[in-house]
XYZ file of C-alpha atoms in Angstrom:
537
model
C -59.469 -45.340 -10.510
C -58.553 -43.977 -13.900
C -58.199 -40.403 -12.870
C -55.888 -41.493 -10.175
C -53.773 -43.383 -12.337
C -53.562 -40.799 -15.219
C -52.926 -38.325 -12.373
C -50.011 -40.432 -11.253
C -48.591 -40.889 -14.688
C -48.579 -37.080 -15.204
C -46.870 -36.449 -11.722
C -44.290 -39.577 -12.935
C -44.027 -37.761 -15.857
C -43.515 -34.580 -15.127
C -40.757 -35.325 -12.226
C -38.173 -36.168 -14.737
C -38.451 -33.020 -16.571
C -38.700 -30.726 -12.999
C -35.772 -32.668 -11.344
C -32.668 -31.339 -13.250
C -34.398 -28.017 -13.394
C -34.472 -28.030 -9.547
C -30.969 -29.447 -9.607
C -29.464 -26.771 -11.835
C -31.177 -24.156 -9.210
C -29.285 -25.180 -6.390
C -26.073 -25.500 -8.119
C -26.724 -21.688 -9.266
C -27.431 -21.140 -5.433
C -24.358 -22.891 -4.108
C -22.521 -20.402 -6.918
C -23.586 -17.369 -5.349
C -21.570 -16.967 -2.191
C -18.259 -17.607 -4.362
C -19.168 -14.870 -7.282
C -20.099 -12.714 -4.012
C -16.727 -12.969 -3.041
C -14.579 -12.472 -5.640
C -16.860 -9.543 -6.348
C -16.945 -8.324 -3.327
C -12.715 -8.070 -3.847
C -13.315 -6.359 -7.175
C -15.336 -3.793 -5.302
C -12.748 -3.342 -2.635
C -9.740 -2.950 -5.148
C -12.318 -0.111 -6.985
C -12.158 1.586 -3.622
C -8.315 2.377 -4.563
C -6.415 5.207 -6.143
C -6.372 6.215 -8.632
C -9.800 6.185 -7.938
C -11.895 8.318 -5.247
C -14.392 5.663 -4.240
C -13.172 5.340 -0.400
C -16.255 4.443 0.729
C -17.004 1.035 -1.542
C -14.653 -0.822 0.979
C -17.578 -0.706 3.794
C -19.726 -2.499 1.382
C -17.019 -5.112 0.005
C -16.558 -5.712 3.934
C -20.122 -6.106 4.674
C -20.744 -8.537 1.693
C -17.615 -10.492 2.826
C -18.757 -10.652 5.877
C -22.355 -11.877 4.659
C -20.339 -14.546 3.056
C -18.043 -16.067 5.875
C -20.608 -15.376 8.542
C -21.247 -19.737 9.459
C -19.193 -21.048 7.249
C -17.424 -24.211 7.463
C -13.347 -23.375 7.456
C -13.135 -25.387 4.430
C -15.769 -23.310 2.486
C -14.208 -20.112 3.918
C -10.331 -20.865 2.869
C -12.010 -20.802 -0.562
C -14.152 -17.841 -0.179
C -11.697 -15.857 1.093
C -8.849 -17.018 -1.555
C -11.886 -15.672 -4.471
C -11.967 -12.582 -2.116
C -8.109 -11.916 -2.421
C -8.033 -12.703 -6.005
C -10.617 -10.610 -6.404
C -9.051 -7.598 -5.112
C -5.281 -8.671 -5.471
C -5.184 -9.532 -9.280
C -6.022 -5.926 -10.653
C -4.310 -4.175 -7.831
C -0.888 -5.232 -8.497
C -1.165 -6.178 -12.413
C 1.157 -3.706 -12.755
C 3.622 -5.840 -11.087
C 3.227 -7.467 -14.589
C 4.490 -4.458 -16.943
C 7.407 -5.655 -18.025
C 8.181 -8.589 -16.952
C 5.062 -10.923 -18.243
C 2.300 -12.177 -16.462
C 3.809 -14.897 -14.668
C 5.776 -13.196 -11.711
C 2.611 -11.482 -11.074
C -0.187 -14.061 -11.130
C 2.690 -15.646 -8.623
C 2.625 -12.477 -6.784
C -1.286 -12.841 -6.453
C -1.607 -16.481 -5.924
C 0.594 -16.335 -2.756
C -0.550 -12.848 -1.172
C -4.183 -14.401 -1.725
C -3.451 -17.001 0.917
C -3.209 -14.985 3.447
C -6.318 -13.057 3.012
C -7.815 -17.096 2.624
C -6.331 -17.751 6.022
C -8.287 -14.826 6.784
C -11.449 -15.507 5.309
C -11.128 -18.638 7.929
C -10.199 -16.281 11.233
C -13.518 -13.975 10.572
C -15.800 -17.315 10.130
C -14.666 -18.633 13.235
C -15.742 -15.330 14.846
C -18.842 -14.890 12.948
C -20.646 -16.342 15.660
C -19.451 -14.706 18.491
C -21.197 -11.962 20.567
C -19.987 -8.651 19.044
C -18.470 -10.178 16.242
C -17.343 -7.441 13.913
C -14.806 -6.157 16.277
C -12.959 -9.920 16.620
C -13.375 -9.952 12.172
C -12.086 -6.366 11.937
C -8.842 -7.256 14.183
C -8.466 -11.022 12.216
C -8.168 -8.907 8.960
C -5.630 -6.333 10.737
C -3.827 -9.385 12.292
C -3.632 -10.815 8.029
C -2.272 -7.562 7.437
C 0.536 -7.729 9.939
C 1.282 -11.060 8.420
C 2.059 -9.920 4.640
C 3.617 -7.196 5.291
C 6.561 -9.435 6.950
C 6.474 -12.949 5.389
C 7.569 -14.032 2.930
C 11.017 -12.417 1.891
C 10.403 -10.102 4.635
C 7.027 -8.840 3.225
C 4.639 -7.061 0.843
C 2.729 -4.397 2.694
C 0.715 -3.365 -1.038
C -2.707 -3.270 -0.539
C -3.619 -2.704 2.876
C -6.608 -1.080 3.452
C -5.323 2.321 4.987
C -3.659 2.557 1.336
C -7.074 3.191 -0.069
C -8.169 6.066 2.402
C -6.272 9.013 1.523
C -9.493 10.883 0.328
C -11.803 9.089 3.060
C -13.432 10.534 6.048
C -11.225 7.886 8.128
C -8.131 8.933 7.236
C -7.056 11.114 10.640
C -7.092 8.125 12.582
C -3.809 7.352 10.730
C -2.209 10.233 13.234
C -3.996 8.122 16.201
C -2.252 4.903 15.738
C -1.117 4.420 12.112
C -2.551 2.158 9.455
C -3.446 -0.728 11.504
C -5.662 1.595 13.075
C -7.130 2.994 10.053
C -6.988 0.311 8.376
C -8.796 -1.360 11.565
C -11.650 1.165 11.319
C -13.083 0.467 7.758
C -13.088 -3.102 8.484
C -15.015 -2.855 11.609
C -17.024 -0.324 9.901
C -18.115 -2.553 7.262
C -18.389 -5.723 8.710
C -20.808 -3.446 11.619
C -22.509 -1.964 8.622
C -23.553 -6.061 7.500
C -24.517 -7.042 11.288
C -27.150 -3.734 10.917
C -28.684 -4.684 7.826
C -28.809 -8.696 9.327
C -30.320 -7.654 12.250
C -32.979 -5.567 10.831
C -33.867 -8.534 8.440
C -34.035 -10.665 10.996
C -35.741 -8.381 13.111
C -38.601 -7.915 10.239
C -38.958 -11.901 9.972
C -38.890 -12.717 14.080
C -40.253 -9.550 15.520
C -37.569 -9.977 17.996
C -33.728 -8.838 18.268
C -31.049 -8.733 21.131
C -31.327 -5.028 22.040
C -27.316 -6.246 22.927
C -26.723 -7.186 19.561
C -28.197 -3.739 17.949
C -26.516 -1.739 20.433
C -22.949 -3.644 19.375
C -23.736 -3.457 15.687
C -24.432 0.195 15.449
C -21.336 1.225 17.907
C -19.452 -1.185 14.803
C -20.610 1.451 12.210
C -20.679 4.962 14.716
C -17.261 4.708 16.807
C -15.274 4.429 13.989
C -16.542 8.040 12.528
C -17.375 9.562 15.651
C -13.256 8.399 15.931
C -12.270 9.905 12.672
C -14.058 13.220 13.340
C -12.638 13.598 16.738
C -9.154 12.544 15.603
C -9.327 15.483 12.991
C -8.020 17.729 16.016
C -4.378 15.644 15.707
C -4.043 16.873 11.857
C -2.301 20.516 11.669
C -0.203 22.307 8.720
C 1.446 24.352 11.236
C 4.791 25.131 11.062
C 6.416 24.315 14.280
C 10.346 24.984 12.984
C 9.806 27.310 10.097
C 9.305 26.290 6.692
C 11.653 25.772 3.837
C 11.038 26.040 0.265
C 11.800 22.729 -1.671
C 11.982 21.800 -4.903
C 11.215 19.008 -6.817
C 12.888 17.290 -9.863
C 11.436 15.183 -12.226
C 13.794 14.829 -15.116
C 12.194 12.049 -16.934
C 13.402 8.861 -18.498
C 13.900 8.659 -22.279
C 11.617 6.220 -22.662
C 9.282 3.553 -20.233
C 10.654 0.462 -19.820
C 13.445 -1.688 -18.000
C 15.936 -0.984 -21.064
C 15.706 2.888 -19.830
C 18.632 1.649 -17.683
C 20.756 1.197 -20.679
C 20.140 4.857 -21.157
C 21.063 5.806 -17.741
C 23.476 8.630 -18.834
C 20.560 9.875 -20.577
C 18.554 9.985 -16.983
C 21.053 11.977 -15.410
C 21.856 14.851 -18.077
C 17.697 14.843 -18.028
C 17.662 15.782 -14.278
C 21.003 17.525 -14.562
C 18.939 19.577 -17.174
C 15.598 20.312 -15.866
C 17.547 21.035 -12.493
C 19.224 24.052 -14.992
C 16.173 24.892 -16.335
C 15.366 26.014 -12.803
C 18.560 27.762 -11.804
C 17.496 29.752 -14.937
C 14.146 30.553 -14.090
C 15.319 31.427 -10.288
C 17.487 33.848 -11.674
C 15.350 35.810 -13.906
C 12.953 35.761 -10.875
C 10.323 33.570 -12.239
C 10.270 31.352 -9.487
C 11.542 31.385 -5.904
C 14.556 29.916 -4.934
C 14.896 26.607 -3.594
C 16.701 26.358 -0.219
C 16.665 22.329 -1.134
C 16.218 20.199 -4.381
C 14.884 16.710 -4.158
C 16.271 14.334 -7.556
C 14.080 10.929 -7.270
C 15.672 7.535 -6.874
C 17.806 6.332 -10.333
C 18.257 9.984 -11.601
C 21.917 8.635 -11.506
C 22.552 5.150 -12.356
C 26.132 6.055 -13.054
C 28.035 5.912 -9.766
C 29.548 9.421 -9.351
C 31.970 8.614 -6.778
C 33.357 6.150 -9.965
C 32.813 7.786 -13.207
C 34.305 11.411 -13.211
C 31.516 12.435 -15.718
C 28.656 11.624 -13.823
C 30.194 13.047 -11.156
C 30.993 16.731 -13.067
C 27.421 16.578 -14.137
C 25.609 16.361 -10.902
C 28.280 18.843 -9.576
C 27.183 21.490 -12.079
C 23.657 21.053 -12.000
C 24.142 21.435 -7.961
C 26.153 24.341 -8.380
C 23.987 26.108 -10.937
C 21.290 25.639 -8.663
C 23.403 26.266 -5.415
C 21.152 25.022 -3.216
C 22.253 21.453 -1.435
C 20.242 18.380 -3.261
C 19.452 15.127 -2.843
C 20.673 12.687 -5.919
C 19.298 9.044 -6.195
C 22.202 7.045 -7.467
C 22.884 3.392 -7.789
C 26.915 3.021 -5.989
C 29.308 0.110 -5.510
C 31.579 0.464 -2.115
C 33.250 -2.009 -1.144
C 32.029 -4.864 -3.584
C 28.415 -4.505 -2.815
C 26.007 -2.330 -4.824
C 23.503 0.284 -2.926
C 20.488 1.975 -3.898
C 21.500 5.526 -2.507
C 20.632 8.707 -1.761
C 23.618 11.483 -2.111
C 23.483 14.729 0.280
C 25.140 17.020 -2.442
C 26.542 20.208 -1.557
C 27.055 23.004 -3.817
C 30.190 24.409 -2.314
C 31.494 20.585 -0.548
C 30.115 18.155 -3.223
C 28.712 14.756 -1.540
C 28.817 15.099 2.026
C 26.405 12.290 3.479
C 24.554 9.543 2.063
C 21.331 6.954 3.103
C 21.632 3.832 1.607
C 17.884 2.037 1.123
C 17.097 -0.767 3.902
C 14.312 -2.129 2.933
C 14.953 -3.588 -0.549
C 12.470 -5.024 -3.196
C 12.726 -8.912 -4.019
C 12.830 -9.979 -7.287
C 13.118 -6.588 -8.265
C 16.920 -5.447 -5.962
C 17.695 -8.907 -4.792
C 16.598 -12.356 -6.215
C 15.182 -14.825 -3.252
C 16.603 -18.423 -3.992
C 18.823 -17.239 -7.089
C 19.448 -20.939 -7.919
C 15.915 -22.251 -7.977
C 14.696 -19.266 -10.041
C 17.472 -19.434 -12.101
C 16.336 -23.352 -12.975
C 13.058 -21.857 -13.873
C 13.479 -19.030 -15.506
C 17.220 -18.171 -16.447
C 16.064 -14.395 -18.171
C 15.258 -13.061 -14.662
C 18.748 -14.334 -12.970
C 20.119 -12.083 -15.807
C 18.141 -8.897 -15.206
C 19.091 -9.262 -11.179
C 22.468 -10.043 -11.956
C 23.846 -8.617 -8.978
C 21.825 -8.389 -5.585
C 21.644 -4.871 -3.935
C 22.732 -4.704 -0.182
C 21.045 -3.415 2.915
C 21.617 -0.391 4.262
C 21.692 -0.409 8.317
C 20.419 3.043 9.247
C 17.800 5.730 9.107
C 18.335 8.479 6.425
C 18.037 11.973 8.257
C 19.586 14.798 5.743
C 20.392 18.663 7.181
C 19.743 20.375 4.034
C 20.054 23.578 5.032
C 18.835 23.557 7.648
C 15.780 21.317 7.656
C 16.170 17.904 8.375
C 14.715 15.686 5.733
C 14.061 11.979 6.102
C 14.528 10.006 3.387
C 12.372 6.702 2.602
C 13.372 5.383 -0.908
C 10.148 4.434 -3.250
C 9.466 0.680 -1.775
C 9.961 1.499 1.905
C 6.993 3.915 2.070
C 4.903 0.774 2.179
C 6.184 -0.694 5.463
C 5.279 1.141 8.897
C 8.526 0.726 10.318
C 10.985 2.298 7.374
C 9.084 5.609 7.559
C 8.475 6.225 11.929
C 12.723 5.251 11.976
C 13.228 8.800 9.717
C 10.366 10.806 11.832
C 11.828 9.399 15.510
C 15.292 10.336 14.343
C 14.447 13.573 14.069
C 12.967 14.726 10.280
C 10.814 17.389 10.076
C 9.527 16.386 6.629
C 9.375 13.441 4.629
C 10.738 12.910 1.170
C 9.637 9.500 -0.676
C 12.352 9.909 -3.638
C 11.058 6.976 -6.404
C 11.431 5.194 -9.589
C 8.167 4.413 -11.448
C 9.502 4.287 -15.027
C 9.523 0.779 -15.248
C 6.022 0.174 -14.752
C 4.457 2.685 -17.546
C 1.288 4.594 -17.012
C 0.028 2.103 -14.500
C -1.690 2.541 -11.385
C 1.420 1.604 -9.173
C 2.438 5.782 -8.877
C -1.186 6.359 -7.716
C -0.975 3.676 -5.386
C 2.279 4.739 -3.981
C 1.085 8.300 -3.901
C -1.957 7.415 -1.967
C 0.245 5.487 0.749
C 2.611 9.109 0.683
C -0.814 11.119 1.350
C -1.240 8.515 4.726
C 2.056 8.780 5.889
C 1.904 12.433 5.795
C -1.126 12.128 8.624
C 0.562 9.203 10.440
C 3.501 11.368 11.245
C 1.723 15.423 11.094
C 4.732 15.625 8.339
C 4.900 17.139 4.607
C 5.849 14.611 2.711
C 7.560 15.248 -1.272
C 7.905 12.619 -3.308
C 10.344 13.421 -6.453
C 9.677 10.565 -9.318
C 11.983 10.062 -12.457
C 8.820 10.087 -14.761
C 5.598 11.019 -12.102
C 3.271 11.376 -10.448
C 5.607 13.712 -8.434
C 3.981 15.456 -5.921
C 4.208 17.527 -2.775
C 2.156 16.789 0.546
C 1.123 18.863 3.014
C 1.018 17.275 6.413
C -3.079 16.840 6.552
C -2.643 14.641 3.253
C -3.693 17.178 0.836
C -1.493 17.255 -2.615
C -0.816 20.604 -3.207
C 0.920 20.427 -6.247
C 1.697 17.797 -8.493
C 3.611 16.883 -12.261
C 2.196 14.613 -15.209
C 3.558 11.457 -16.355
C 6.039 11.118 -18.420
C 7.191 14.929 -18.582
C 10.076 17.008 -17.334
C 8.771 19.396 -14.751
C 9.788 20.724 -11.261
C 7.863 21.508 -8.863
C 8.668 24.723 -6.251
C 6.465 25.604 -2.756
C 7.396 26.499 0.931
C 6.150 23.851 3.134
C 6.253 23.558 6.927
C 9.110 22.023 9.180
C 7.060 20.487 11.839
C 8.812 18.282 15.069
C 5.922 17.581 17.189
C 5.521 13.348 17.433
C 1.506 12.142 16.860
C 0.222 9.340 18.875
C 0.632 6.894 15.885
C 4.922 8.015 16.206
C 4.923 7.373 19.685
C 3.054 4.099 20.039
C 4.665 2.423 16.906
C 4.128 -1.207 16.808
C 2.010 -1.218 19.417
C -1.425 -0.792 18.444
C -0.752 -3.409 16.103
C 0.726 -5.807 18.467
C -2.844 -4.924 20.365
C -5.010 -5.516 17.582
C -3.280 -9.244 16.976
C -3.899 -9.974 20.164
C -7.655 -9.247 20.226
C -7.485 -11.394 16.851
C -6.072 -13.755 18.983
C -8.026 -13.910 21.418
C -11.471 -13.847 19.102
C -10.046 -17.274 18.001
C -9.084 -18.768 21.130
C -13.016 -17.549 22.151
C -14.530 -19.251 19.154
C -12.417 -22.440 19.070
C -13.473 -22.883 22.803
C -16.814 -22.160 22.284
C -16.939 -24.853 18.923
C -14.544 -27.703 22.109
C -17.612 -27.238 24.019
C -20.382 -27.271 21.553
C -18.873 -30.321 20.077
C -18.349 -31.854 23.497
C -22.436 -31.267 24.614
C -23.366 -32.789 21.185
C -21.622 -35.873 22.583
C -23.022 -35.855 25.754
């Protein structure tokens, strides 16, 4: 009797002690799918320029997936909101340069919603047979969603953006970035259902030879895809080829107060654009049958001031080829970010004024509220810039040259308009000064490099203070600038007219891909009706 009461008295006395050891255990547990999460972002936003680490999406996918897969949609709202700030908050902390960190972690906290919504759609379809094809088309149907709400949309970020040195990238030609962007999802989520079924395999001895077959077709199709779509990327020059050049003047310093400066801008392209004629004419370098200024190089308008105007004209003349100049105008009481067709014999002959404009950056969304807020910003977007209404298709000589002004490279639509109506190449003319020596230019580089394969086009993109760069039409950067320097870049490039698939389809393999979202959901909300309805029976 004593030695079962001492033995009791231990165990009594010992349970205190092991209780909160065991409780702080499974509140470490319960932390683990959240840190997986938001470090599972992390790894996706490493898979980004400037950095050539393609290939760590598949495994952020696959450990999101491992996350979400049976998940209540409470718990997965939250694990997918740590998976978007995860890969959200140092993707666009540029957005944060000069402004301050709040319009940023704004920024974030709002574009992270979606990808929470997300985090929801791929838990609901966790379940379902074949799954990683229903998660793959949620994410592509989240995609579709920022890049046209709110304030018509904020395309930065999506996951074809991060494959522009990735073995995926030539399905971009096959039906765009939803497509590509499609692929690495599936890939990755696929690449999660093989590693789940071979654990489960090990522990039951027994797996749905369906279930194998559909997870390693998730991982396969999309390369076997990629390598097969390889035949739709060509360099060949269909119309000829032209030699360009490209103008990066500089700014005199980084920084939204280089617009106070913005004489100094101009005589910096005017000059480097000189520079040029002067080395064309002692036969250093070839000469340019176009020049390519970026957006901004003249924030004076030249149809207004007569000196801007005499600057541009001699710089155009001493090169004598025609050029495009980025200039802020006013017409008719509204202002336009523009791009000038300048002729060296004619002067300003055309224009493209840019459609898709940046909020809180060209126009200020609900003026008044912010204004209540935060009265600083009202004053640095003191006047909204307009829309313009049409695609920008230059004949420079020749060569017709669409024209997709810095922001607009992000959305689908703004770049097929320039390739349907008829450009043989591609020019992305940009402003990057204000954000510094962030990653924003490498970013916006890397979404030049996919729109080059989307459309089989080369694709320049002249910056006021780099990364400028030209593009062959296979994505490869054949030559590129510093930051921060005066330079110009000179190379013939093809003129190419034939349309890929991704041109011809447009929206539509997008508008496919939300409906197999769509109908993943409708599948696994009927299938939870009925589950819930048998429990009650």
């Amino acid at each position: 009797m004593t030695v079962t009461a001492t033995s009791v008295g231990d165990a009594d006395q010992l349970e205190p002690r092991s209780a909160p050891a065991s409780r702080w255990t499974a509140r470490l547990l319960r932390l683990v799918p959240a840190a997986a999460a938001a470090l599972s972002g992390v790894l996706l936003y490493v898979s980004f320029p400037p950095r050539t680490l393609w290939w760590l999406a598949l495994p952020a996918f696959a450990v999101f997936g491992w996350v979400l897969r049976g998940r209540s949609w409470k718990a997965a709202l939250g694990l997918g909101y740590l998976f978007g700030l995860g890969f959200l908050l140092p993707l666009l902390v540029w957005t944060g340069v000069e402004v301050g960190p709040g319009p940023w972690l704004a920024l974030v906290a709002i574009e992270a919603i979606f990808v929470a919504l997300v985090g929801v759609g791929v838990s609901a379809v966790s379940k379902l047979p074949g799954w990683p094809v229903w998660a793959a088309a949620v994410w592509i149907a989240g995609e579709a969603a920022r890049a046209r709400a709110p304030f018509n949309g904020f395309p930065w970020g999506k996951i074809a953006f991060g494959q522009a040195d990735g073995v995926f990238l030539p399905l971009a030609a096959v039906g765009g970035t939803p497509v590509l962007g499609f692929a690495v999802a599936l890939c990755g989520f696929g690449l999660y259902e093989v590693v789940r079924l071979v654990v489960e395999g090990r522990r039951t001895r027994a797996v749905r030879r369906s279930a194998a077959a559909v997870a390693l077709l998730s991982v396969a199709v999309p390369v076997v895809g990629a390598l097969a779509a390889r035949t739709l990327v060509s360099d060949k020059a269909e119309d000829g080829t032209v030699t360009v050049a490209v103008i990066q003047g500089n700014v005199p310093r980084a920084g939204l107060e280089f617009n106070a400066q913005r004489r100094a801008v101009l005589d910096y392209h005017a000059r480097e654009t000189e520079r040029l004629a002067a080395e064309v004419k002692a036969g250093k370098v070839a000469k340019p049958d176009i020049v390519l200024w970026p957006e901004n190089s003249s924030d004076i308008d030249p149809f207004v001031y007569e000196d801007a105007y005499a600057v541009i004209d001699k710089a155009v003349k001493a090169i004598d080829a025609p050029v495009s100049v980025g200039g802020v105008v006013e017409r008719d009481g509204k202002l336009y970010n523009e791009q000038i067709l300048w002729d060296p014999v004619k002067g300003p002959t055309d224009t493209y004024d840019k459609r898709q404009i940046q909020p809180f950056g060209e126009y200020l969304p609900l003026r008044s509220l912010i204004g209540a807020i935060n009265d600083q910003w009202t004053s640095m977007v003191s006047q909204d810039f307009s829309r313009g209404s049409k695609p920008g298709v230059f004949d420079m000589d020749g060569a017709k040259v669409g024209l997709v002004t810095c922001y607009e490279a992000a959305f689908d639509w703004a770049v097929r308009s320039e390739v349907t109506d008829g450009a043989q190449m591609i020019s992305v003319p940009s402003n990057n000064a204000t954000f510094d020596r962030s990653e924003m230019t490498y970013q916006q580089l890397a979404m030049s490099r996919v729109r080059a394969v989307e459309h089989s086009r080369t694709v320049t993109v002249p910056v006021t203070s780099g990364v400028s760069a030209i593009i062959m039409p296979d994505g490869k950067i054949t030559q590129k600038t510093g930051m921060f320097v005066a330079d110009s870049l000179v190379q013939k490039v093809p003129l190419r007219s034939s349309e890929t698939p991704a041109t011809k389809l447009g929206i539509l393999p997008e508008i496919a891909l939300v409906l197999v979202a769509a109908g993943g959901l409708g599948w696994a909300i009927g299938a939870g009706v009925r589950g819930r309805r048998a429990g009650d029976a």
